[in-house]
Each structure stands twice: as C-alpha cells, then as structure tokens.
Coordinates of C-alpha atoms in Angstrom, one line a residue:
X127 CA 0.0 0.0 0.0
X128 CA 1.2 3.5 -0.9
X129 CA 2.5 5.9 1.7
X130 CA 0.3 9.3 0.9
X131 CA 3.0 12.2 1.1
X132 CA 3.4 14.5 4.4
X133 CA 1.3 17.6 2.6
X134 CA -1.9 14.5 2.7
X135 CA -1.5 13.5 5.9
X136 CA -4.4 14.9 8.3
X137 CA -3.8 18.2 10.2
X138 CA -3.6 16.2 13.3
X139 CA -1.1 14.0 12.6
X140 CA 1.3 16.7 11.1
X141 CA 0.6 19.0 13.8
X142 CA 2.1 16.6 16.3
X143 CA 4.8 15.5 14.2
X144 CA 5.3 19.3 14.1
X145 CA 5.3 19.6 17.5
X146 CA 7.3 16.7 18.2
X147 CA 10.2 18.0 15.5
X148 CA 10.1 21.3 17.6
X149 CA 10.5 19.6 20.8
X150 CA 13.0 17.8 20.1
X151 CA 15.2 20.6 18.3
X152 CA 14.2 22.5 21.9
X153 CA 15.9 19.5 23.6
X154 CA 18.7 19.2 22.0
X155 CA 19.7 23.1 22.9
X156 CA 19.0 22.3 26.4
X157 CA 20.4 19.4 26.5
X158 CA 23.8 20.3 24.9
X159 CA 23.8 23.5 27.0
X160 CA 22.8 21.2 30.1
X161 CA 26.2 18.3 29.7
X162 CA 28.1 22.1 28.6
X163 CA 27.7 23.6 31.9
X164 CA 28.1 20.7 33.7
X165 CA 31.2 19.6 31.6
X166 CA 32.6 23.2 32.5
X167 CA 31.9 22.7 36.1
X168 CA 33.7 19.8 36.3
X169 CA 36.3 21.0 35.0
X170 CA 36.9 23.5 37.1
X171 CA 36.2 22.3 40.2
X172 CA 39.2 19.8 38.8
X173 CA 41.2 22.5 37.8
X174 CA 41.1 24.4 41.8
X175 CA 41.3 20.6 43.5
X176 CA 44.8 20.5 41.5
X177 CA 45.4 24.3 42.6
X178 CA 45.2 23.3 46.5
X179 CA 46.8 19.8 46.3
X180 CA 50.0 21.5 44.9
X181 CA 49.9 25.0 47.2
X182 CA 49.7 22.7 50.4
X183 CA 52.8 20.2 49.0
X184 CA 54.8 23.5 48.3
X185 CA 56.7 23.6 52.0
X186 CA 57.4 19.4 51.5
X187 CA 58.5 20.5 48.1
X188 CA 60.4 22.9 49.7
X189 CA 62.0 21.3 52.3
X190 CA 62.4 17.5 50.7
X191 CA 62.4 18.2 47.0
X192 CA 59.5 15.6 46.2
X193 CA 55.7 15.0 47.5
X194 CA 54.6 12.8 49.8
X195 CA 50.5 13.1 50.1
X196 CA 48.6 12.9 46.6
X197 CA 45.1 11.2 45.6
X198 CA 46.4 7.5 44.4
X199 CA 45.1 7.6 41.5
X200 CA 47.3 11.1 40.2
X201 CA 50.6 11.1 39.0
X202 CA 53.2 14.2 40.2
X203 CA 56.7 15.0 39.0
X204 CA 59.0 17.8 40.9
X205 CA 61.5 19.5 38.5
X206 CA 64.7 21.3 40.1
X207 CA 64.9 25.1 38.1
X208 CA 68.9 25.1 37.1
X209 CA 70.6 27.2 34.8
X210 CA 67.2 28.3 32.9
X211 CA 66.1 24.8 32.5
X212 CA 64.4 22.4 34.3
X213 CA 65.8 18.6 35.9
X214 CA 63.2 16.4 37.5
X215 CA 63.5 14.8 40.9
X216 CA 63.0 11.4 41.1
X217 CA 59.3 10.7 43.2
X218 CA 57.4 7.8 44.2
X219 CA 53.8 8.5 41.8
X220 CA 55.5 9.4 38.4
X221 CA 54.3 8.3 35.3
X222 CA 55.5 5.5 33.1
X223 CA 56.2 8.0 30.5
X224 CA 57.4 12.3 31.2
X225 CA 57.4 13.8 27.9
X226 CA 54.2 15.9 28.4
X227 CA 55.1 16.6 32.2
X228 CA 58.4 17.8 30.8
X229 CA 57.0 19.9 28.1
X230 CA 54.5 21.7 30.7
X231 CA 57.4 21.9 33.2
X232 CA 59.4 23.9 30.7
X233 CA 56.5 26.0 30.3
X234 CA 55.7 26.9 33.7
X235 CA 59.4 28.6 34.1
X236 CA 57.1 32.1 32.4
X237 CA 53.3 30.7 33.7
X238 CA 51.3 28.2 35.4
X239 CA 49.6 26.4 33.0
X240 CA 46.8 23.5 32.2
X241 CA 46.6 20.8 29.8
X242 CA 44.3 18.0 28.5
X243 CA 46.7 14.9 27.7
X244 CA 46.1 11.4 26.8
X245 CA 49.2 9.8 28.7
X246 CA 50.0 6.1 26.9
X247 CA 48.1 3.2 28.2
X248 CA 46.7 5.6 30.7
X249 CA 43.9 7.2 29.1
X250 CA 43.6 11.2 29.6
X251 CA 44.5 13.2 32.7
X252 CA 44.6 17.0 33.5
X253 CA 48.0 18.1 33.9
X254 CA 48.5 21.5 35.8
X255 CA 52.2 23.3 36.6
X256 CA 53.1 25.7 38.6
X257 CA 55.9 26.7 40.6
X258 CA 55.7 25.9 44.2
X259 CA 59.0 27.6 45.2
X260 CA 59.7 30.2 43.0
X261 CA 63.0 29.9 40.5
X262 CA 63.2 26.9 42.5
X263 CA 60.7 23.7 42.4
X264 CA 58.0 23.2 39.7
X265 CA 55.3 21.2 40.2
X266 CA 53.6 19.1 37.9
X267 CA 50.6 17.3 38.4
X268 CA 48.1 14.7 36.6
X269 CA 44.7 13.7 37.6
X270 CA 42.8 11.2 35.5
X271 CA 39.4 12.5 33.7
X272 CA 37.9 9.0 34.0
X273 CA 35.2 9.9 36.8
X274 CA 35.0 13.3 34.9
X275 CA 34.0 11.6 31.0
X276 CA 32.0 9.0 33.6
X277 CA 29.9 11.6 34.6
X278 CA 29.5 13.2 31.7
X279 CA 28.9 10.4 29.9
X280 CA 25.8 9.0 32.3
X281 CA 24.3 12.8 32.2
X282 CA 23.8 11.7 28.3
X283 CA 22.7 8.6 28.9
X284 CA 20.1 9.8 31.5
X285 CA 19.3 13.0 29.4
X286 CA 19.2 11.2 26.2
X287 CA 16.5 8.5 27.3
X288 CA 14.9 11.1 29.7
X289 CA 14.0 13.6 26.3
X290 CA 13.3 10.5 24.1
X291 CA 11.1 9.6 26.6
X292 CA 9.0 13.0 27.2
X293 CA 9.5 12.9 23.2
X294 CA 7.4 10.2 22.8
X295 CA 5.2 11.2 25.3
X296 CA 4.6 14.8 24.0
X297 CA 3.7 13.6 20.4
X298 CA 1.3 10.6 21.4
X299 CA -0.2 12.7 23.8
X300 CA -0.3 15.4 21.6
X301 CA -1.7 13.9 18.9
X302 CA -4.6 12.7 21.2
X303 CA -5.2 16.0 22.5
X304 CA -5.2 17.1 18.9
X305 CA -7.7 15.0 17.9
X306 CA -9.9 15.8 20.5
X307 CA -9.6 20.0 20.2
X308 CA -10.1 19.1 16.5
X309 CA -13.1 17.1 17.1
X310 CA -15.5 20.0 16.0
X311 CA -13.4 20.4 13.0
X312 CA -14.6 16.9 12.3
X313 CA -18.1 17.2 13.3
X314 CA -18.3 20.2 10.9
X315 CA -16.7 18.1 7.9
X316 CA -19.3 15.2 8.4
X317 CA -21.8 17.7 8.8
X318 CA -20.5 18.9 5.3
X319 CA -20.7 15.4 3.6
X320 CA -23.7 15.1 5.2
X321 CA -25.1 17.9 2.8
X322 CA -24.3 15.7 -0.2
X323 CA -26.7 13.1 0.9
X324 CA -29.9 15.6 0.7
X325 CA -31.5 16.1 -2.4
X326 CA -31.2 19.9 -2.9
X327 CA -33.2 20.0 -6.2
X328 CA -36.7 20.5 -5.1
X329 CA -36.0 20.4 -1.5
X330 CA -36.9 23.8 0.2
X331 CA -35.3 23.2 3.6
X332 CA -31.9 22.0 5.1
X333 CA -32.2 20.7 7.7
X334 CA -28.4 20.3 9.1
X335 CA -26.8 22.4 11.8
X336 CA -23.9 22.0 13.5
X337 CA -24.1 21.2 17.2
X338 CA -22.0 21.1 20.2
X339 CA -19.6 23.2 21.8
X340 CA -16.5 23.1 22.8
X341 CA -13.0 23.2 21.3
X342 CA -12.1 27.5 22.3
X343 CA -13.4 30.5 21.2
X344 CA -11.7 30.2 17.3
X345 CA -13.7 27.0 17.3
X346 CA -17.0 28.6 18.2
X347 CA -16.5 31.5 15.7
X348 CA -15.9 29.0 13.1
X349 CA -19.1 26.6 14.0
X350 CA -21.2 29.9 14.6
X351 CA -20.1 31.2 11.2
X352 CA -20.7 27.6 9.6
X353 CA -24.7 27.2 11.0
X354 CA -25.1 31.3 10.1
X355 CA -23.7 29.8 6.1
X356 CA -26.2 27.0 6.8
X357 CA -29.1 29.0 7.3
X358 CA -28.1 31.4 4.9
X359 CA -28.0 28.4 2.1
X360 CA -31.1 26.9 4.0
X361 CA -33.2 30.4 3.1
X362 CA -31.8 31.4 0.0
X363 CA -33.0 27.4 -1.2
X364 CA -36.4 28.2 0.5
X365 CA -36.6 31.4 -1.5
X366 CA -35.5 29.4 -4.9
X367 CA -38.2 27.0 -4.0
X368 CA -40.7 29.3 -3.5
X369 CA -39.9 31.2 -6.7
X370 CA -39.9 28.1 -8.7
X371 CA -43.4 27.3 -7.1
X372 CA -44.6 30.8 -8.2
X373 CA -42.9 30.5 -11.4
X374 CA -44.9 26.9 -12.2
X375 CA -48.1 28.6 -11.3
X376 CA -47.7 31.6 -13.2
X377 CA -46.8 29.6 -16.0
X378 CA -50.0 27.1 -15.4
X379 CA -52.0 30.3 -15.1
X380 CA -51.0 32.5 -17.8
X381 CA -51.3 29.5 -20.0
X382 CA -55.0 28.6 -18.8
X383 CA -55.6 32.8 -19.0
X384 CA -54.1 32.8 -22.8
X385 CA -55.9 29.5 -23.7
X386 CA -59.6 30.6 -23.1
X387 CA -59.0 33.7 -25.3
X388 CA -57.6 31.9 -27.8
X389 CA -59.8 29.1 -27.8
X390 CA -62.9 32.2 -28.5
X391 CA -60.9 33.6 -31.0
X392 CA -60.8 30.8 -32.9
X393 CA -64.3 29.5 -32.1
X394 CA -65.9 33.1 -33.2
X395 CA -63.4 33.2 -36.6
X396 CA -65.0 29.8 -37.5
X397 CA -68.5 31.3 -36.9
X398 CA -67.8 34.6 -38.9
X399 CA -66.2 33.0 -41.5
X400 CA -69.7 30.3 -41.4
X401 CA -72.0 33.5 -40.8
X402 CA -69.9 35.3 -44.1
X403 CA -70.9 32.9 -46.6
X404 CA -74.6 31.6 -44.9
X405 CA -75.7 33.8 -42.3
X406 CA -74.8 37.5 -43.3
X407 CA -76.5 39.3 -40.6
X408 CA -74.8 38.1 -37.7
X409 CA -71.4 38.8 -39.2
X410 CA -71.1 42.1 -37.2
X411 CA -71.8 40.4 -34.1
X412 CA -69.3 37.2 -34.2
X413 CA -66.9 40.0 -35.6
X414 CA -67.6 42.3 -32.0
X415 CA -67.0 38.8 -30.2
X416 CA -63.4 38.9 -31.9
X417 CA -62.8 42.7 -30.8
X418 CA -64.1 41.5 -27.3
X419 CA -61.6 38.6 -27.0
X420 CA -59.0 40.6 -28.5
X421 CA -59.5 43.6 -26.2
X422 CA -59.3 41.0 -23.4
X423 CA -56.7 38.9 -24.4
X424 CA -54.6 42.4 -24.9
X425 CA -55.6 43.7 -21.4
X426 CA -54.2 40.2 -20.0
X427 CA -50.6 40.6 -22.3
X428 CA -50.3 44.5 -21.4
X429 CA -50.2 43.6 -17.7
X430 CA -48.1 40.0 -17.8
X431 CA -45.5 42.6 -19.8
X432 CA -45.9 45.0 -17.3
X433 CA -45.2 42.7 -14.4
X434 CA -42.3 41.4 -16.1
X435 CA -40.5 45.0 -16.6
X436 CA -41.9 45.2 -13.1
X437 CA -39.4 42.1 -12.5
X438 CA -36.4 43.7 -14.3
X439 CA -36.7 47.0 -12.8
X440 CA -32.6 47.1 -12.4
X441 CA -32.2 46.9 -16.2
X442 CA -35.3 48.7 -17.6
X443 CA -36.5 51.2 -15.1
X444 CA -40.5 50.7 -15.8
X445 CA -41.2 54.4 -14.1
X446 CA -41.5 57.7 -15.2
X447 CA -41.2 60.1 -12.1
X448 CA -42.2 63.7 -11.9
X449 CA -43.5 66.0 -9.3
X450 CA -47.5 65.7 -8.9
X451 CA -50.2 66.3 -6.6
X452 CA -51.9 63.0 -5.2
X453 CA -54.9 64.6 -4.6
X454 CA -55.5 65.2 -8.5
X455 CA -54.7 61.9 -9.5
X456 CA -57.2 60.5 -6.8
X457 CA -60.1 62.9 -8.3
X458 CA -59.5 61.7 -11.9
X459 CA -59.5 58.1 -10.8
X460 CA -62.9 58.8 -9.0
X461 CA -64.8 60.5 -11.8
X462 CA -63.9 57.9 -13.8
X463 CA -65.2 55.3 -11.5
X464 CA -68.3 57.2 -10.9
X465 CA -68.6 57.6 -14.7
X466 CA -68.3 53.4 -15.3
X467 CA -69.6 52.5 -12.2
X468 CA -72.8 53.8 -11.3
X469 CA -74.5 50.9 -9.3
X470 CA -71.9 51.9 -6.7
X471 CA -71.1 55.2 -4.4
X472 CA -67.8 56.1 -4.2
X473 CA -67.0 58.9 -1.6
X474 CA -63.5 61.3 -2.3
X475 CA -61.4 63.1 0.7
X476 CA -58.1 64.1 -1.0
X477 CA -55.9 66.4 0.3
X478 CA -53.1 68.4 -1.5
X479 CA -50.2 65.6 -1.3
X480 CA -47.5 66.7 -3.6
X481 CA -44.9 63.6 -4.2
X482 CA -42.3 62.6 -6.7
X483 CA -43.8 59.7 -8.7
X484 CA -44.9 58.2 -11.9
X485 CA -48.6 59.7 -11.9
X486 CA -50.0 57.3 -14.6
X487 CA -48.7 54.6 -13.1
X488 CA -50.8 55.8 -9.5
X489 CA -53.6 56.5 -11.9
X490 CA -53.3 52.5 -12.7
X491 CA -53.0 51.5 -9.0
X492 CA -55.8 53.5 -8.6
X493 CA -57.9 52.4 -10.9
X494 CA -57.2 48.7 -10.3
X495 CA -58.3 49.2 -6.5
X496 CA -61.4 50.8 -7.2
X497 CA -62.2 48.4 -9.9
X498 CA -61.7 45.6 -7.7
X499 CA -63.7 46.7 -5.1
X500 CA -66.8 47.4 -7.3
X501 CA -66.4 44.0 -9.2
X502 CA -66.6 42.1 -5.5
X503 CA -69.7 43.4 -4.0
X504 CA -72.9 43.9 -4.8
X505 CA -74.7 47.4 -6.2
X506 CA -75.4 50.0 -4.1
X507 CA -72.7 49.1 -1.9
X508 CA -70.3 52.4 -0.2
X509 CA -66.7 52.9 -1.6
X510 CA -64.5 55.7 -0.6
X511 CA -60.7 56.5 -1.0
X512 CA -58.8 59.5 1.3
X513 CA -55.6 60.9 0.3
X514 CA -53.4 62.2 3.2
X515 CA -50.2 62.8 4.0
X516 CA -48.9 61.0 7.4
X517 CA -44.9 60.9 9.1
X518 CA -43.5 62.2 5.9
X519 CA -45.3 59.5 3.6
X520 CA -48.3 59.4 0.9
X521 CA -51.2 57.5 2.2
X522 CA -53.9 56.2 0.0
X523 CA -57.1 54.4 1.9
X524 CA -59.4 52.3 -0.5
X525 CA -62.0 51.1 1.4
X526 CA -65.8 49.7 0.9
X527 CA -68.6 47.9 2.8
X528 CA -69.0 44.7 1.1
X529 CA -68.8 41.1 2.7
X530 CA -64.6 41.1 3.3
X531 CA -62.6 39.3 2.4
X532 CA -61.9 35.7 4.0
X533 CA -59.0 35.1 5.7
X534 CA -57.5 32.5 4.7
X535 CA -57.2 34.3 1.2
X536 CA -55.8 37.6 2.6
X537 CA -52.1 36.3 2.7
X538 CA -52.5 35.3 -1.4
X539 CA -54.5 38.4 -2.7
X540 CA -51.4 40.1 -4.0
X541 CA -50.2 36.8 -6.0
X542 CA -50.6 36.8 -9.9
X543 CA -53.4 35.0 -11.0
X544 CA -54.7 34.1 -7.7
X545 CA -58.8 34.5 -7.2
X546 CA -60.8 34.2 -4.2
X547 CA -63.6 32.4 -6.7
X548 CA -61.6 29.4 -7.2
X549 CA -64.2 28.6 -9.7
X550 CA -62.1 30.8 -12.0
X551 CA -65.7 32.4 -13.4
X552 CA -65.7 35.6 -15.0
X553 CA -68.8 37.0 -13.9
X554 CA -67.8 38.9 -11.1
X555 CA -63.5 38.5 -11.3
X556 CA -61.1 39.4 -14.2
X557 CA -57.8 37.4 -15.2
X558 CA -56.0 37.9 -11.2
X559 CA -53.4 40.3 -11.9
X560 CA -54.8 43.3 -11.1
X561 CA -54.1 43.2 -7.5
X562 CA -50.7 41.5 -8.0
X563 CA -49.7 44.8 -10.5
X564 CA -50.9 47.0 -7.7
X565 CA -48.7 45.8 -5.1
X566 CA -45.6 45.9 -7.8
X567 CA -46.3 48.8 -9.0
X568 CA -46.5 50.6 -5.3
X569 CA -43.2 48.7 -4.2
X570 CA -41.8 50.1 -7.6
X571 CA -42.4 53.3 -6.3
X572 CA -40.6 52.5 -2.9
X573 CA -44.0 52.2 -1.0
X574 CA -45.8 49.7 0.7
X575 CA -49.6 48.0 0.5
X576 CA -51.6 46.1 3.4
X577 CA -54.7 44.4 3.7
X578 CA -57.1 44.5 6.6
X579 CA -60.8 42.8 5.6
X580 CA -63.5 41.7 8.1
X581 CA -66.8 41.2 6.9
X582 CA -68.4 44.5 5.9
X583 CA -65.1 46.8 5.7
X584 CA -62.0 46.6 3.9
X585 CA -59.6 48.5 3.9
X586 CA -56.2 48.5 1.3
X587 CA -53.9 51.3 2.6
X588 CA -50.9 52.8 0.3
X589 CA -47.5 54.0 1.4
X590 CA -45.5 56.1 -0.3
X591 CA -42.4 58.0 0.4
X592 CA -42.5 61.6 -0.6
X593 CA -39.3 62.1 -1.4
X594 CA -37.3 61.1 -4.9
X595 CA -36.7 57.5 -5.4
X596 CA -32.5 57.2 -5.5

C-alpha cells in the first residue's frame, strides 16, 4: 500500500509531528547547553582541586624536593629550576612516561599552566604546573578525567532517554489532545458530507446544523459562522423553491388565461367565417365577439409585460417620475369610477399631497383598486378612498362595505393569478393580476400596500415615500 506524502497526511497527525520535531530541536539546545555547563563545572572544580593539592605540597616540596601526600590515582613529578632549564626529581607516583610533564614543566618557568593529555596506556589526565618555590621547584601534576568523562557520559545517557522519553510522550499525547480539540473540526466536515446526501433540487429546507460546543473560542466562531452559512443556504433554497413554485403557477395560469382567449378567437373566426358565406347578418356580431376577445386577451398581455418590466426594474426602469399632486390623480380616478360604475357610491377626501412619482402609473394602482372593489360586492354598496399625507409619507385608503374578504385568502390576494372564486368564473373576477400589479407597481415606487378585511369593511392602505426614489 502506498504511503500518501506528508502535505496528505491529516492536520492532526502533522501538527504533532510538528510539535514533536520542535520539541526535540528544543531538547537538544537544552540538553547540549545542560552536559556544557556541567562539563565546565567539572572541570573547574578539577582544575582548583589541582590548585590546593600542589599550594599545600609546596613547603614538603620545599623542604624535601618531592611530594609525599597525593590522591592515588594522580601522578606528580618535581623539576629542580637550574641554569634556565628544568631537571626532574626522582618521586614515588611518576608516570610510566614524562614527555608531556616535561613539556608543561618547561613551560611553567614564564606561567602556570593546564593541559588535557592522553598519557600512553593511561587514558587522559589534566595536567597543571606551577611553581611551588619560586626559581626553585615546579610542580607538575596529573589527575585522571575518567570519573569526569564517567559523569559526563551518564548525564547523556540519563538525558538522552529522559527527552526521548517525554518525546514520545509529548507527540502521542499530543496527537490525542489534537484530535480531540479538532473534534468539532470533524463534526463540521461530516456535517458537510452530510449535505451531499440531501436532495437539494426541489428540496426547500436544510435541515443540518452544526451542534456542540466546545474546542475555544476560534472553534466557536468558526461553528457559529458555519450554522449562520447553513441557514443562509437553508433560506436562500427556501426562496428558490418558492420562486420556482410561483414560477410553475404563473406559467399554469397565464397558460389557462391565454388558452380561453384563444380558444374564443378561434371558435368566433369559425363562426364569422360560417356567418360570411350563410348567415350574413350576424357577421357584425361574431366579428364584436373577436374585438371583445382581442381587447381582453390584450388587457391580459399588457399587464403579464408590465409585471415582467416590473421584475427587471434594475435593467429597464419601468417608471416615469415627476412631481404631482396625489390629490389630482385620486379625483381623476374617482370620476372615472363614478362615470363606469354607477351601481356603486364612491365617496373622495383628497388632500393636496404633492410627491415625486410616476402619476400614470398611481392612476393604474388606482384604478385597479377601485375596480376591484366594485367587481366584488354587490350594487349599491359604499366605496371611498382619502388621500393624506402622514410621518412624511403618501397615504392612500381604498375602502368599501361589502362582505370582506376571508381570511385564509388575505395572505394570497397580492399573488398573480390568484382568485378568491376558485371557480375561475368571469362574472364577477377578471384574469388575477390586477391586485398583484398593484402591489408591484406601489413597491416600484418605494412604498408599501396592506390588507385588513372583516366582513363589511375593507380597507387597502398605500404608502408612499414623498421624497425622490435614488
């Protein structure tokens, strides 16, 4: 099987090795500085032992001419100082072999002096000379190194197995500690792979959050920030879902909306075309059927265009702003509705509202309210609308009497194509876009629309900045 290279190893596992390489570059400074110092130490405390052994043998020296007292284990040579040279004395503890005890001798007639020797089959002493009588006796004296290198030696040994030891200790452990302070790190991954396993296509929801706590506050940060991504994916799919429902149904409806005309049109051609050549009386009337259906099926196309430059307002602003009084808008709206609608009463209280806004388009929103009201309750029924300005907006109140709206259809109203009368009859309701052009029409303009309906009052009430739309 086929190592994977360091860079694929996990985090965890080159995090301790990283750790564990830095460790042990830590103990090898400390440990080479440790057997340093100690090496030092021991070598001068050495060193001053040498010192006092020869200044306390300097009065035998003096006296006898040799030494009587050493350490058994050190070797000592005294050299008579004649004529600018040096003759040694014979002694009981000399060394098989002088040459280096000569060569220091000869050196201590300027200075006292230290050196490092291996002496032959003796292994390696510290030789120190000085003279104990001066420009008379030199002193030269050996002490072996052995218990020195000994203890150096076992400080290695000890340190040596003591750091490969903590080594060892610091990366498993480490690695284990690691793993568990990464653990979230992993509980966020599977939560990640866990995502691949949902269906994200027509699903509307995600329902995967990362849970726990633990691991320090970069941790937390990083599993708040991952749920707050979750839920940001989790809405924005909830909002593609939804616009791909509403996309289906306004497809489905302007389809069945289109079909009907069409199916008329062509159903009235064949009859004019069958009226031309048998029937030439009714001609006129199949041929005002065709206008009819036309007309309609125009109405329907003008407002599905106008929605959709509604849509793509950042490309194609749909508006045409100016500065205007409300208040005449609202009173041309209401003589027309008094002039079409005369089964109905429509009370006026406009005041002078002067905004910055696209007055045929309020002239549509208008319109479209009033109409609506009049097509969903009976004759005689009250309708009023008041224009006033309130907190530095445009308000517009379109209200009547009839029986209200039900509930459960007040959250849908404003949708394209939706009708109370599910029956989809065209007695009393139009195609279902002229309350969902309303509301994007009053949004276009920065404003807002609401809905409050109980039976015998509703109300729609307009918002709409005064100021220029930026």
């Amino acid at each position: 099987m086929r190592t994977p290279p360091p860079t694929q190893w996990r985090l965890g596992t080159r995090l301790a090795l990283g750790l564990g390489a830095l460790a042990l570059t830590v103990f090898v400074i400390v440990g080479w500085v440790m057997v340093a110092s100690m090496q030092s130490f021991l070598d001068r405390r050495l060193d001053d032992q040498m010192m006092i052994s020869q200044k306390s043998a300097a009065k035998e020296v003096a006296y006898y001419g040799k030494i009587g007292k050493i350490p058994p284990d050190w070797y000592s040579v005294v050299y008579r100082i004649e004529n600018g040279d040096v003759t040694p004395l014979p002694g009981e503890q000399q060394p098989p072999e002088r040459a280096e005890f000569d060569a220091l001798a000869r050196k201590a007639l300027s200075a006292d002096g230290y050196e490092t020797e291996y002496l032959r089959d003796e292994g390696k002493f510290r030789l120190r000379a000085c003279q104990v009588v001066k420009d008379e006796y030199i002193l030269v004296s050996a002490a072996p190194m052995q218990d020195r290198d000994g203890t150096i030696a076992q400080l290695v040994t000890v340190g040596v197995i003591a750091f490969l030891a903590a080594l060892v200790a610091l990366v498993v452990g480490g690695q284990a500690l690691i793993r568990k302070g990464m653990r979230p790190l992993s509980d966020m991954a599977n939560t990640a792979h866990d995502i691949t396993s949902h269906d994200l296509t027509d699903s509307a929801k995600l329902a995967v959050r990362v849970d726990g706590n633990g691991g320090g506050v970069e941790v937390e940060e990083l599993r708040e920030a991952f749920n707050k991504m979750l839920a940001h994916i989790d809405s924005s799919l909830a909002a593609r879902a939804a616009a791909e429902q509403r996309l289906r149904r306004f497809i489905a409806d302007a389809s069945h909306e289109l079909r009907t005309p069409l199916t008329s049109l062509r159903g009235y051609a064949d009859l004019f075309k069958y009226a031309a050549a048998n029937e030439p009386g009714e001609r006129e009337q199949h041929l005002e059927k065709l206008r009819s259906e036309a007309a309609r099926m125009s109405v329907l196309l003008d407002d599905l265009l106008l929605l959709a430059r509604l849509d793509s307002a950042a490309t194609e602003p749909p508006l045409r702003t100016e500065e205007m009084d409300l208040s005449v808008v609202a009173e041309a709206a209401a003589d027309a509705f008094r002039a079409a609608r005369p089964s109905h009463v429509l009370e006026l209280d406009a005041d002078t509202v002067t905004l910055t806004a696209d007055p045929t388009r309020l002239r549509q929103v208008l319109d479209n309210l009033l109409t609506n009201a009049a097509v969903h309750t009976p004759a005689g029924t009250l309708v009023s609308m008041k224009v006033t300005a309130e907190n530095g907006s445009a308000v517009i109140r379109v209200s009547d009497t009839g029986p209200g709206i039900p509930e459960a259809d007040q959250t849908r109203i404003f949708d394209r194509f939706y009708r109370v009368d599910d029956s989809r009859t065209r007695q009393r309701g139009g195609s279902g876009l002229g309350l969902a052009v309303v509301r994007s029409l009053v949004e276009a303009h920065g404003g807002t629309i609401t809905l409050t309906s109980t039976p015998g009052s509703t109300t729609f009430t307009i918002r709409l900045p005064r100021h220029p739309l930026t």
